[in-house]
Short mmCIF file of C-alpha atoms in Angstrom, two decimals:
data_model
loop_
_atom_site.label_atom_id
_atom_site.label_comp_id
_atom_site.label_asym_id
_atom_site.label_seq_id
_atom_site.Cartn_x
_atom_site.Cartn_y
_atom_site.Cartn_z
CA MET A 822 -0.05 -0.12 0.02
CA LEU A 823 1.31 3.47 -0.92
CA VAL A 824 1.49 5.92 1.85
CA LEU A 825 1.83 9.56 0.61
CA VAL A 826 3.98 11.97 2.71
CA LEU A 827 2.22 15.26 1.66
CA GLY A 828 2.83 17.33 4.59
CA CYS A 829 0.38 19.59 6.16
CA PHE A 830 -2.27 21.45 4.12
CA ALA A 831 -2.63 25.14 5.30
CA SER A 832 -5.68 25.74 7.17
CA ALA A 833 -6.21 29.19 5.38
CA ARG A 834 -6.83 27.56 2.26
CA PRO A 835 -10.63 27.97 1.11
CA ALA A 836 -12.94 25.19 1.25
CA SER A 837 -13.01 24.87 -2.55
CA ALA A 838 -9.45 24.54 -2.64
CA ALA A 839 -9.26 22.19 0.24
CA ARG A 840 -11.62 20.00 -1.88
CA ILE A 841 -9.47 19.91 -4.77
CA ASP A 842 -6.54 19.13 -2.48
CA ASP A 843 -8.39 16.00 -1.44
CA GLN A 844 -9.06 15.17 -5.28
CA PHE A 845 -5.52 15.65 -5.86
CA ARG A 846 -4.10 13.52 -3.19
CA ALA A 847 -6.54 10.68 -4.36
CA TRP A 848 -5.25 11.16 -7.95
CA LEU A 849 -1.75 10.89 -6.81
CA ALA A 850 -2.39 7.78 -4.82
CA ASN A 851 -4.90 6.09 -7.09
CA ASP A 852 -4.09 7.14 -10.80
CA LEU A 853 -0.18 8.48 -10.91
CA TRP A 854 1.16 6.29 -8.52
CA PRO A 855 0.29 2.78 -10.20
CA GLU A 856 1.92 4.23 -13.59
CA ALA A 857 4.94 5.82 -11.97
CA LYS A 858 5.47 2.06 -10.15
CA ALA A 859 5.13 0.29 -13.26
CA LYS A 860 7.87 2.71 -14.79
CA GLY A 861 10.09 1.71 -12.15
CA ILE A 862 9.73 4.85 -9.63
CA SER A 863 10.10 3.94 -5.93
CA GLN A 864 7.61 4.87 -3.27
CA THR A 865 10.62 6.73 -1.58
CA THR A 866 11.10 8.92 -4.87
CA PHE A 867 7.48 9.44 -5.29
CA ASN A 868 6.73 10.54 -1.73
CA ALA A 869 9.90 12.89 -1.95
CA ALA A 870 8.75 14.51 -4.77
CA PHE A 871 5.18 15.08 -3.74
CA ASP A 872 5.96 16.05 -0.02
CA GLY A 873 4.00 19.15 0.99
CA VAL A 874 2.75 19.68 -2.71
CA THR A 875 -0.76 21.08 -3.25
CA PRO A 876 -2.16 22.23 -6.45
CA ASN A 877 -1.05 25.72 -7.47
CA LEU A 878 -4.46 27.21 -8.48
CA GLU A 879 -2.52 30.47 -9.84
CA LEU A 880 -1.14 28.81 -12.64
CA PRO A 881 -2.26 29.63 -16.08
CA GLY A 882 -4.23 27.03 -18.17
CA LEU A 883 -5.94 25.37 -15.51
CA VAL A 884 -9.43 23.50 -15.77
CA MET A 885 -11.27 22.99 -12.43
CA PRO A 886 -12.25 19.64 -11.79
CA GLY A 887 -15.78 18.87 -13.74
CA GLU A 888 -15.31 21.84 -16.04
CA LYS A 889 -14.36 21.68 -19.77
CA PRO A 890 -11.42 23.48 -21.44
CA LYS A 891 -12.31 26.74 -22.76
CA VAL A 892 -10.06 29.08 -25.05
CA PRO A 893 -8.71 31.42 -22.70
CA LYS A 894 -9.43 35.21 -23.26
CA ALA A 895 -5.79 36.26 -22.81
CA GLN A 896 -2.59 34.75 -23.46
CA HIS A 897 0.07 34.63 -20.73
CA GLN A 898 3.08 34.04 -22.99
CA ALA A 899 4.86 36.85 -24.72
CA GLU A 900 5.33 34.82 -27.85
CA PHE A 901 1.60 35.12 -28.51
CA GLY A 902 1.10 38.93 -28.07
CA ALA A 903 1.41 41.67 -30.46
CA PRO A 904 4.49 40.78 -32.86
CA GLY A 905 6.33 43.92 -32.76
CA ALA A 906 6.28 44.03 -28.81
CA TYR A 907 8.22 40.85 -28.82
CA PHE A 908 11.37 42.69 -30.25
CA SER A 909 11.74 45.43 -27.85
CA GLU A 910 15.13 46.90 -28.04
CA LYS A 911 15.56 46.84 -24.55
CA THR A 912 15.10 42.93 -24.55
CA MET A 913 16.88 42.59 -27.71
CA GLY A 914 19.81 44.78 -26.74
CA ALA A 915 20.38 42.78 -23.39
CA VAL A 916 20.48 39.51 -25.09
CA THR A 917 22.81 40.95 -27.76
CA ALA A 918 25.15 42.66 -25.42
CA GLY A 919 25.13 39.70 -23.14
CA GLY A 920 25.85 37.24 -25.91
CA ARG A 921 28.78 39.29 -26.87
CA ALA A 922 30.30 39.56 -23.57
CA ARG A 923 30.20 35.77 -23.05
CA ALA A 924 31.43 35.03 -26.58
CA GLY A 925 34.93 35.59 -25.47
CA LYS A 926 34.57 34.14 -22.12
CA TYR A 927 33.33 30.73 -23.49
CA ALA A 928 35.01 30.84 -26.71
CA ALA A 929 36.53 27.25 -26.43
CA THR A 930 33.57 25.94 -25.10
CA LEU A 931 31.55 27.22 -27.84
CA ALA A 932 34.26 26.31 -30.67
CA ALA A 933 33.98 22.68 -29.10
CA ILE A 934 30.24 22.79 -29.36
CA GLU A 935 30.05 23.73 -33.04
CA LYS A 936 32.46 21.41 -34.01
CA ARG A 937 30.48 18.53 -32.35
CA TYR A 938 27.09 19.63 -33.10
CA GLY A 939 27.37 22.08 -36.19
CA VAL A 940 25.51 24.79 -34.26
CA PRO A 941 27.07 28.18 -34.16
CA GLY A 942 28.02 29.74 -30.84
CA SER A 943 26.00 33.12 -31.31
CA VAL A 944 22.75 30.69 -31.90
CA VAL A 945 23.53 28.93 -28.66
CA LEU A 946 24.22 32.17 -26.78
CA ALA A 947 20.96 33.66 -27.85
CA ILE A 948 18.64 30.99 -26.59
CA TRP A 949 20.69 30.98 -23.33
CA GLY A 950 20.04 34.81 -23.05
CA ARG A 951 16.52 34.52 -24.07
CA GLU A 952 15.68 31.78 -21.88
CA THR A 953 17.13 32.71 -18.54
CA GLY A 954 19.13 35.84 -18.91
CA PHE A 955 22.50 33.67 -19.36
CA GLY A 956 21.46 31.57 -16.16
CA ARG A 957 20.92 34.85 -14.10
CA VAL A 958 16.99 34.41 -13.97
CA LYS A 959 16.01 32.55 -10.73
CA LEU A 960 13.33 29.81 -11.25
CA PRO A 961 10.92 30.52 -8.47
CA TYR A 962 8.80 27.34 -9.03
CA ASP A 963 8.82 23.73 -7.70
CA ALA A 964 9.00 21.54 -10.79
CA PHE A 965 6.69 18.80 -9.09
CA THR A 966 4.07 21.41 -7.88
CA VAL A 967 3.75 22.77 -11.52
CA LEU A 968 3.63 19.60 -13.38
CA GLY A 969 1.83 17.76 -10.76
CA THR A 970 -1.05 20.67 -10.79
CA LYS A 971 -1.05 20.68 -14.54
CA ALA A 972 -1.10 16.96 -15.06
CA PHE A 973 -4.27 16.92 -12.60
CA MET A 974 -6.21 19.84 -13.96
CA SER A 975 -4.74 21.76 -17.04
CA ASN A 976 -6.19 21.73 -20.42
CA ARG A 977 -3.30 19.73 -21.46
CA LYS A 978 -3.35 17.24 -18.79
CA ALA A 979 -1.89 14.12 -21.25
CA MET A 980 1.22 16.37 -21.88
CA PHE A 981 2.02 17.44 -18.55
CA ARG A 982 1.58 13.74 -17.38
CA THR A 983 4.40 12.67 -19.61
CA GLU A 984 6.47 15.50 -18.32
CA LEU A 985 5.53 14.75 -14.69
CA LEU A 986 6.70 11.04 -15.04
CA ALA A 987 10.02 12.11 -16.87
CA ALA A 988 10.66 14.32 -13.98
CA LEU A 989 10.31 11.42 -11.55
CA GLU A 990 12.54 9.56 -13.76
CA MET A 991 15.24 12.22 -13.48
CA VAL A 992 15.11 12.14 -9.75
CA GLN A 993 14.95 8.14 -9.71
CA ARG A 994 18.14 7.85 -11.68
CA GLY A 995 19.98 10.32 -9.78
CA LEU A 996 20.06 12.79 -12.36
CA ALA A 997 18.87 15.63 -10.03
CA PRO A 998 17.65 15.63 -6.58
CA VAL A 999 14.38 16.56 -5.42
CA GLY A 1000 15.41 19.91 -4.09
CA ALA A 1001 17.27 20.95 -7.23
CA MET A 1002 13.94 20.48 -9.54
CA LYS A 1003 13.05 24.21 -9.82
CA SER A 1004 11.22 25.39 -12.86
CA SER A 1005 9.28 27.96 -14.70
CA TRP A 1006 5.51 28.22 -14.48
CA ALA A 1007 5.45 25.98 -17.33
CA GLY A 1008 7.59 23.27 -15.80
CA ALA A 1009 10.73 24.22 -17.75
CA LEU A 1010 14.08 23.38 -16.04
CA GLY A 1011 17.35 24.88 -15.65
CA GLN A 1012 19.50 27.48 -17.76
CA PRO A 1013 17.83 25.98 -21.24
CA GLN A 1014 14.49 25.92 -20.03
CA PHE A 1015 14.13 21.92 -20.86
CA MET A 1016 11.07 20.35 -20.01
CA PRO A 1017 12.02 17.02 -18.47
CA THR A 1018 11.51 14.47 -21.44
CA SER A 1019 13.72 17.13 -23.27
CA PHE A 1020 16.49 16.88 -20.52
CA LEU A 1021 16.41 13.10 -20.73
CA LYS A 1022 16.83 13.22 -24.61
CA HIS A 1023 19.07 16.14 -24.96
CA ALA A 1024 20.80 17.21 -21.69
CA VAL A 1025 24.72 16.56 -21.99
CA ASP A 1026 27.88 16.85 -20.09
CA GLY A 1027 29.76 19.96 -21.35
CA ASP A 1028 32.53 20.46 -18.84
CA GLY A 1029 33.70 17.02 -18.66
CA ASP A 1030 32.65 16.20 -14.94
CA GLY A 1031 30.66 13.26 -15.94
CA ARG A 1032 27.02 14.90 -15.37
CA ALA A 1033 24.77 17.11 -17.13
CA ASP A 1034 23.97 19.87 -14.69
CA ILE A 1035 21.91 22.47 -16.68
CA TRP A 1036 21.07 24.39 -13.61
CA ASN A 1037 24.57 25.32 -12.55
CA SER A 1038 27.06 24.69 -15.41
CA ALA A 1039 27.09 27.09 -18.32
CA PRO A 1040 28.98 24.71 -20.18
CA ASP A 1041 26.56 21.71 -19.71
CA ALA A 1042 23.57 24.40 -20.52
CA LEU A 1043 25.28 25.53 -23.68
CA ALA A 1044 26.20 21.93 -24.94
CA SER A 1045 22.66 20.80 -24.11
CA ILE A 1046 20.95 23.33 -26.13
CA ALA A 1047 23.16 22.60 -29.10
CA SER A 1048 22.52 18.98 -28.57
CA TYR A 1049 18.88 19.68 -28.72
CA LEU A 1050 19.02 21.74 -32.11
CA ALA A 1051 21.16 18.99 -33.84
CA HIS A 1052 18.73 16.38 -32.80
CA TYR A 1053 15.87 18.18 -34.63
CA GLY A 1054 17.79 18.68 -37.72
CA TRP A 1055 20.07 21.72 -37.58
CA GLN A 1056 21.88 22.01 -40.81
CA ARG A 1057 25.62 22.62 -40.45
CA GLY A 1058 26.82 25.80 -42.42
CA ARG A 1059 23.50 27.11 -43.25
CA ASP A 1060 21.86 30.33 -42.33
CA TRP A 1061 18.79 30.66 -40.42
CA GLY A 1062 17.06 33.41 -42.93
CA PHE A 1063 17.20 36.78 -44.45
CA GLU A 1064 15.06 39.61 -43.97
CA VAL A 1065 13.57 40.44 -47.40
CA THR A 1066 11.10 42.79 -49.50
CA VAL A 1067 8.13 41.09 -50.99
CA PRO A 1068 6.74 42.68 -53.93
CA ALA A 1069 2.97 43.39 -53.90
CA ASN A 1070 2.26 40.84 -56.58
CA VAL A 1071 3.70 37.97 -54.60
CA SER A 1072 0.76 36.75 -52.17
CA CYS A 1073 1.54 36.86 -48.22
CA ALA A 1074 -0.55 33.49 -48.44
CA LEU A 1075 2.58 31.78 -49.68
CA GLU A 1076 4.03 31.69 -46.56
CA GLY A 1077 4.77 28.26 -44.65
CA PRO A 1078 7.12 25.62 -44.09
CA ASP A 1079 5.24 23.43 -46.42
CA ARG A 1080 5.36 25.83 -49.36
CA GLY A 1081 9.23 26.09 -49.83
CA ARG A 1082 10.88 26.48 -53.00
CA GLU A 1083 14.62 27.11 -54.03
CA ILE A 1084 15.64 30.45 -52.73
CA SER A 1085 16.80 31.33 -56.38
CA ARG A 1086 13.11 30.99 -57.50
CA TRP A 1087 11.83 33.22 -54.71
CA GLU A 1088 14.61 35.74 -55.92
CA ARG A 1089 13.18 35.33 -59.67
CA MET A 1090 9.68 36.25 -58.12
CA GLY A 1091 11.02 39.66 -57.01
CA ILE A 1092 11.97 38.98 -53.53
CA ALA A 1093 15.25 40.42 -52.50
CA ARG A 1094 17.26 40.71 -49.47
CA VAL A 1095 16.93 44.32 -47.76
CA SER A 1096 20.59 44.77 -47.83
CA GLY A 1097 20.57 44.99 -51.49
CA LYS A 1098 23.01 41.81 -51.46
CA PRO A 1099 22.34 38.89 -53.14
CA PHE A 1100 21.37 35.70 -51.31
CA PRO A 1101 24.61 33.69 -50.63
CA SER A 1102 25.77 31.17 -53.33
CA HIS A 1103 25.58 28.36 -50.72
CA GLU A 1104 22.11 28.96 -50.44
CA ALA A 1105 20.47 29.96 -53.69
CA GLY A 1106 19.92 26.47 -54.85
CA ARG A 1107 18.36 25.36 -51.38
CA GLU A 1108 15.00 25.38 -50.05
CA GLY A 1109 13.80 28.49 -48.45
CA PHE A 1110 10.36 29.52 -46.97
CA LEU A 1111 8.54 32.82 -47.13
CA LEU A 1112 7.78 34.06 -43.32
CA MET A 1113 5.54 37.05 -42.58
CA PRO A 1114 4.83 36.74 -38.75
CA ALA A 1115 2.72 39.92 -38.96
CA GLY A 1116 1.35 39.41 -42.46
CA ARG A 1117 2.07 42.86 -44.41
CA LEU A 1118 2.04 44.72 -41.10
CA GLY A 1119 5.79 43.70 -40.32
CA PRO A 1120 9.04 42.64 -41.70
CA ALA A 1121 9.17 39.64 -44.15
CA PHE A 1122 11.81 36.93 -44.37
CA ILE A 1123 13.16 34.07 -46.26
CA ALA A 1124 13.81 31.26 -43.61
CA THR A 1125 15.83 28.31 -44.04
CA PRO A 1126 15.11 24.93 -42.31
CA ASN A 1127 17.21 26.03 -39.57
CA PHE A 1128 14.60 28.69 -38.69
CA TYR A 1129 12.18 25.58 -38.07
CA VAL A 1130 14.55 23.93 -35.94
CA LEU A 1131 14.72 27.18 -33.78
CA LYS A 1132 10.85 27.12 -33.65
CA ASP A 1133 11.03 23.59 -32.43
CA TYR A 1134 12.76 24.85 -29.25
CA ASN A 1135 9.52 26.78 -28.43
CA MET A 1136 6.79 26.78 -31.13
CA SER A 1137 6.38 30.28 -31.99
CA ASP A 1138 7.44 32.00 -35.04
CA LEU A 1139 8.35 35.13 -33.09
CA TYR A 1140 10.55 33.16 -30.76
CA ALA A 1141 12.44 31.59 -33.45
CA LEU A 1142 12.87 34.98 -35.30
CA PHE A 1143 14.24 36.66 -32.19
CA ILE A 1144 16.62 33.93 -31.75
CA GLY A 1145 17.92 34.13 -35.29
CA HIS A 1146 18.13 37.98 -35.15
CA ALA A 1147 19.82 38.07 -32.00
CA ALA A 1148 22.37 35.45 -33.32
CA ASP A 1149 23.05 37.90 -36.01
CA ARG A 1150 23.50 40.76 -34.09
CA ILE A 1151 25.94 38.83 -31.50
CA ALA A 1152 28.11 37.66 -34.62
CA TYR A 1153 27.93 40.63 -36.84
CA GLY A 1154 26.94 43.79 -34.80
CA ASP A 1155 23.79 45.64 -34.27
CA SER A 1156 21.23 46.10 -36.81
CA ARG A 1157 17.57 46.29 -36.52
CA PHE A 1158 14.88 45.21 -38.88
CA SER A 1159 14.66 47.29 -42.06
CA HIS A 1160 11.03 47.06 -41.96
CA GLY A 1161 9.04 47.87 -38.65
CA TRP A 1162 6.31 46.31 -37.07
CA GLN A 1163 3.02 48.13 -37.67
CA LYS A 1164 0.57 48.53 -34.69
CA VAL A 1165 -1.91 45.68 -34.83
CA ASP A 1166 -5.31 45.34 -33.22
CA ARG A 1167 -5.41 43.85 -29.84
CA LEU A 1168 -7.89 40.97 -30.01
CA TYR A 1169 -8.63 38.35 -27.41
CA ARG A 1170 -7.79 34.42 -28.09
CA SER A 1171 -11.27 33.85 -27.98
CA ASP A 1172 -11.97 36.46 -30.66
CA ILE A 1173 -9.42 35.08 -33.05
CA ALA A 1174 -10.72 31.49 -32.13
CA ALA A 1175 -14.22 32.35 -33.52
CA MET A 1176 -12.54 33.72 -36.61
CA GLN A 1177 -10.71 30.54 -37.05
CA ARG A 1178 -13.84 28.64 -36.67
CA ALA A 1179 -15.57 30.74 -39.20
CA LEU A 1180 -12.72 30.36 -41.83
CA GLU A 1181 -12.63 26.40 -41.09
CA LYS A 1182 -16.37 26.44 -41.69
CA LYS A 1183 -15.67 28.12 -45.32
CA GLY A 1184 -13.18 25.34 -46.11
CA TYR A 1185 -10.06 26.90 -44.84
CA ASP A 1186 -7.21 24.99 -42.88
CA VAL A 1187 -6.10 27.36 -40.08
CA GLY A 1188 -4.31 24.64 -38.43
CA SER A 1189 -6.17 24.54 -35.12
CA ALA A 1190 -8.81 26.92 -33.84
CA ASP A 1191 -6.66 27.99 -30.83
CA GLY A 1192 -6.78 31.43 -30.83
CA LEU A 1193 -3.39 31.98 -32.08
CA PRO A 1194 -2.71 33.30 -35.51
CA GLY A 1195 -0.05 30.93 -36.76
CA PHE A 1196 1.14 30.57 -40.41
CA LYS A 1197 -2.04 28.66 -41.48
CA THR A 1198 -4.11 31.18 -39.97
CA ARG A 1199 -2.26 34.00 -41.47
CA ARG A 1200 -2.47 32.58 -44.96
CA SER A 1201 -6.00 31.52 -44.88
CA ILE A 1202 -6.82 35.15 -43.68
CA GLY A 1203 -5.01 36.42 -46.79
CA ASP A 1204 -6.67 34.01 -49.15
CA TRP A 1205 -10.11 34.85 -47.84
CA GLN A 1206 -9.38 38.57 -48.16
CA ALA A 1207 -7.98 38.34 -51.74
CA ARG A 1208 -11.24 36.29 -52.81
CA ASN A 1209 -13.54 38.95 -51.27
CA GLY A 1210 -12.00 41.70 -52.91
CA ARG A 1211 -10.04 43.26 -49.94
CA ALA A 1212 -6.45 44.05 -49.63
CA ALA A 1213 -4.47 40.78 -48.42
CA THR A 1214 -2.63 41.58 -45.12
CA CYS A 1215 -2.55 37.91 -43.84
CA PHE A 1216 -3.14 39.07 -40.29
CA PRO A 1217 -6.28 39.31 -38.17
CA ASP A 1218 -7.84 42.70 -37.03
CA LYS A 1219 -11.20 43.67 -35.48
CA GLU A 1220 -12.93 44.54 -38.78
CA LEU A 1221 -12.23 40.93 -40.00
CA VAL A 1222 -13.35 39.34 -36.77
CA ARG A 1223 -16.79 41.10 -37.28
CA ALA A 1224 -16.75 40.27 -40.95
CA LEU A 1225 -16.50 36.58 -40.36
CA ARG A 1226 -18.94 36.20 -37.52
#
């Protein structure tokens, strides 16, 4: 019989929270524990992980027991806000300056990483800086509280259950003690912000001490980031992408990783680098993809497959673009986007989700009616606008939401 050592529950918690605490403890004992045990987790490890843990009801994305998931009105992650706001010079400048300052300090480590994984040091530094300010950001959450809460009562319970079991495996295998399992509000761990499954797959020893410590070792964090990117297909020697101008006669609806063509073909269509330089000769005959994160309301790019490897790190076009741009600035010097980000209408996720459902009913593939304007939604908007005699912007606005109701 499993005896859960969960500590004392605060008497000040409201009655509704206390009921959830009871349901959570029952779920741990009767639902999660049997699966954890079958996967080789000991009772000692399990009890230590959940000692004193109660659900954190302040976390985003939760679904109260007995309720159905809903598309939230607001989005907590910066990656899903107004595109231009994501590239504030304060944030970009801090990552750029911090990356340059550390490029010399970790030169030997970064050179060894690039030789092994093919990932440039500037890219690794940009991710390190964006994720945790080069390791300076303190992670305030207990991973088992976050992952336990979300596996029990979030709108992505299955995903977080997998991550929770992986976190237990980390402790069981001696890869990290329970007390070191500090995370973000989403359960991401250490300086690279790896989810537990990513730690098990990609964390490596970069400093030669025989263990992968992504919390305290900068070389381990840097090497683990490169290991991750290499696993997802980083192509050695290729750029991530180029800012370009897109003529009015080239549809913004041509965007997307499934609509690639040789970069030389994009060039023949009139797409040109904003620098005025030709595309590098080693890129011209290789596949590139049109990328317009704000449609016609922001800068445009021809991205390479490496852009989508960066996107695998955090499933956001804006995130991947930030990393690529910051890496260029670390490596080559400060330079801002040539085309600015125009102001866009502030919309709730629920508004965008309603628009997406309306487009789906008309036969468009928006990817998912999740309230997030990804590339499939953006190009569906552009197609609908063009077919209805409107200027194709490929980005949602209030008027479009009203028109598609």
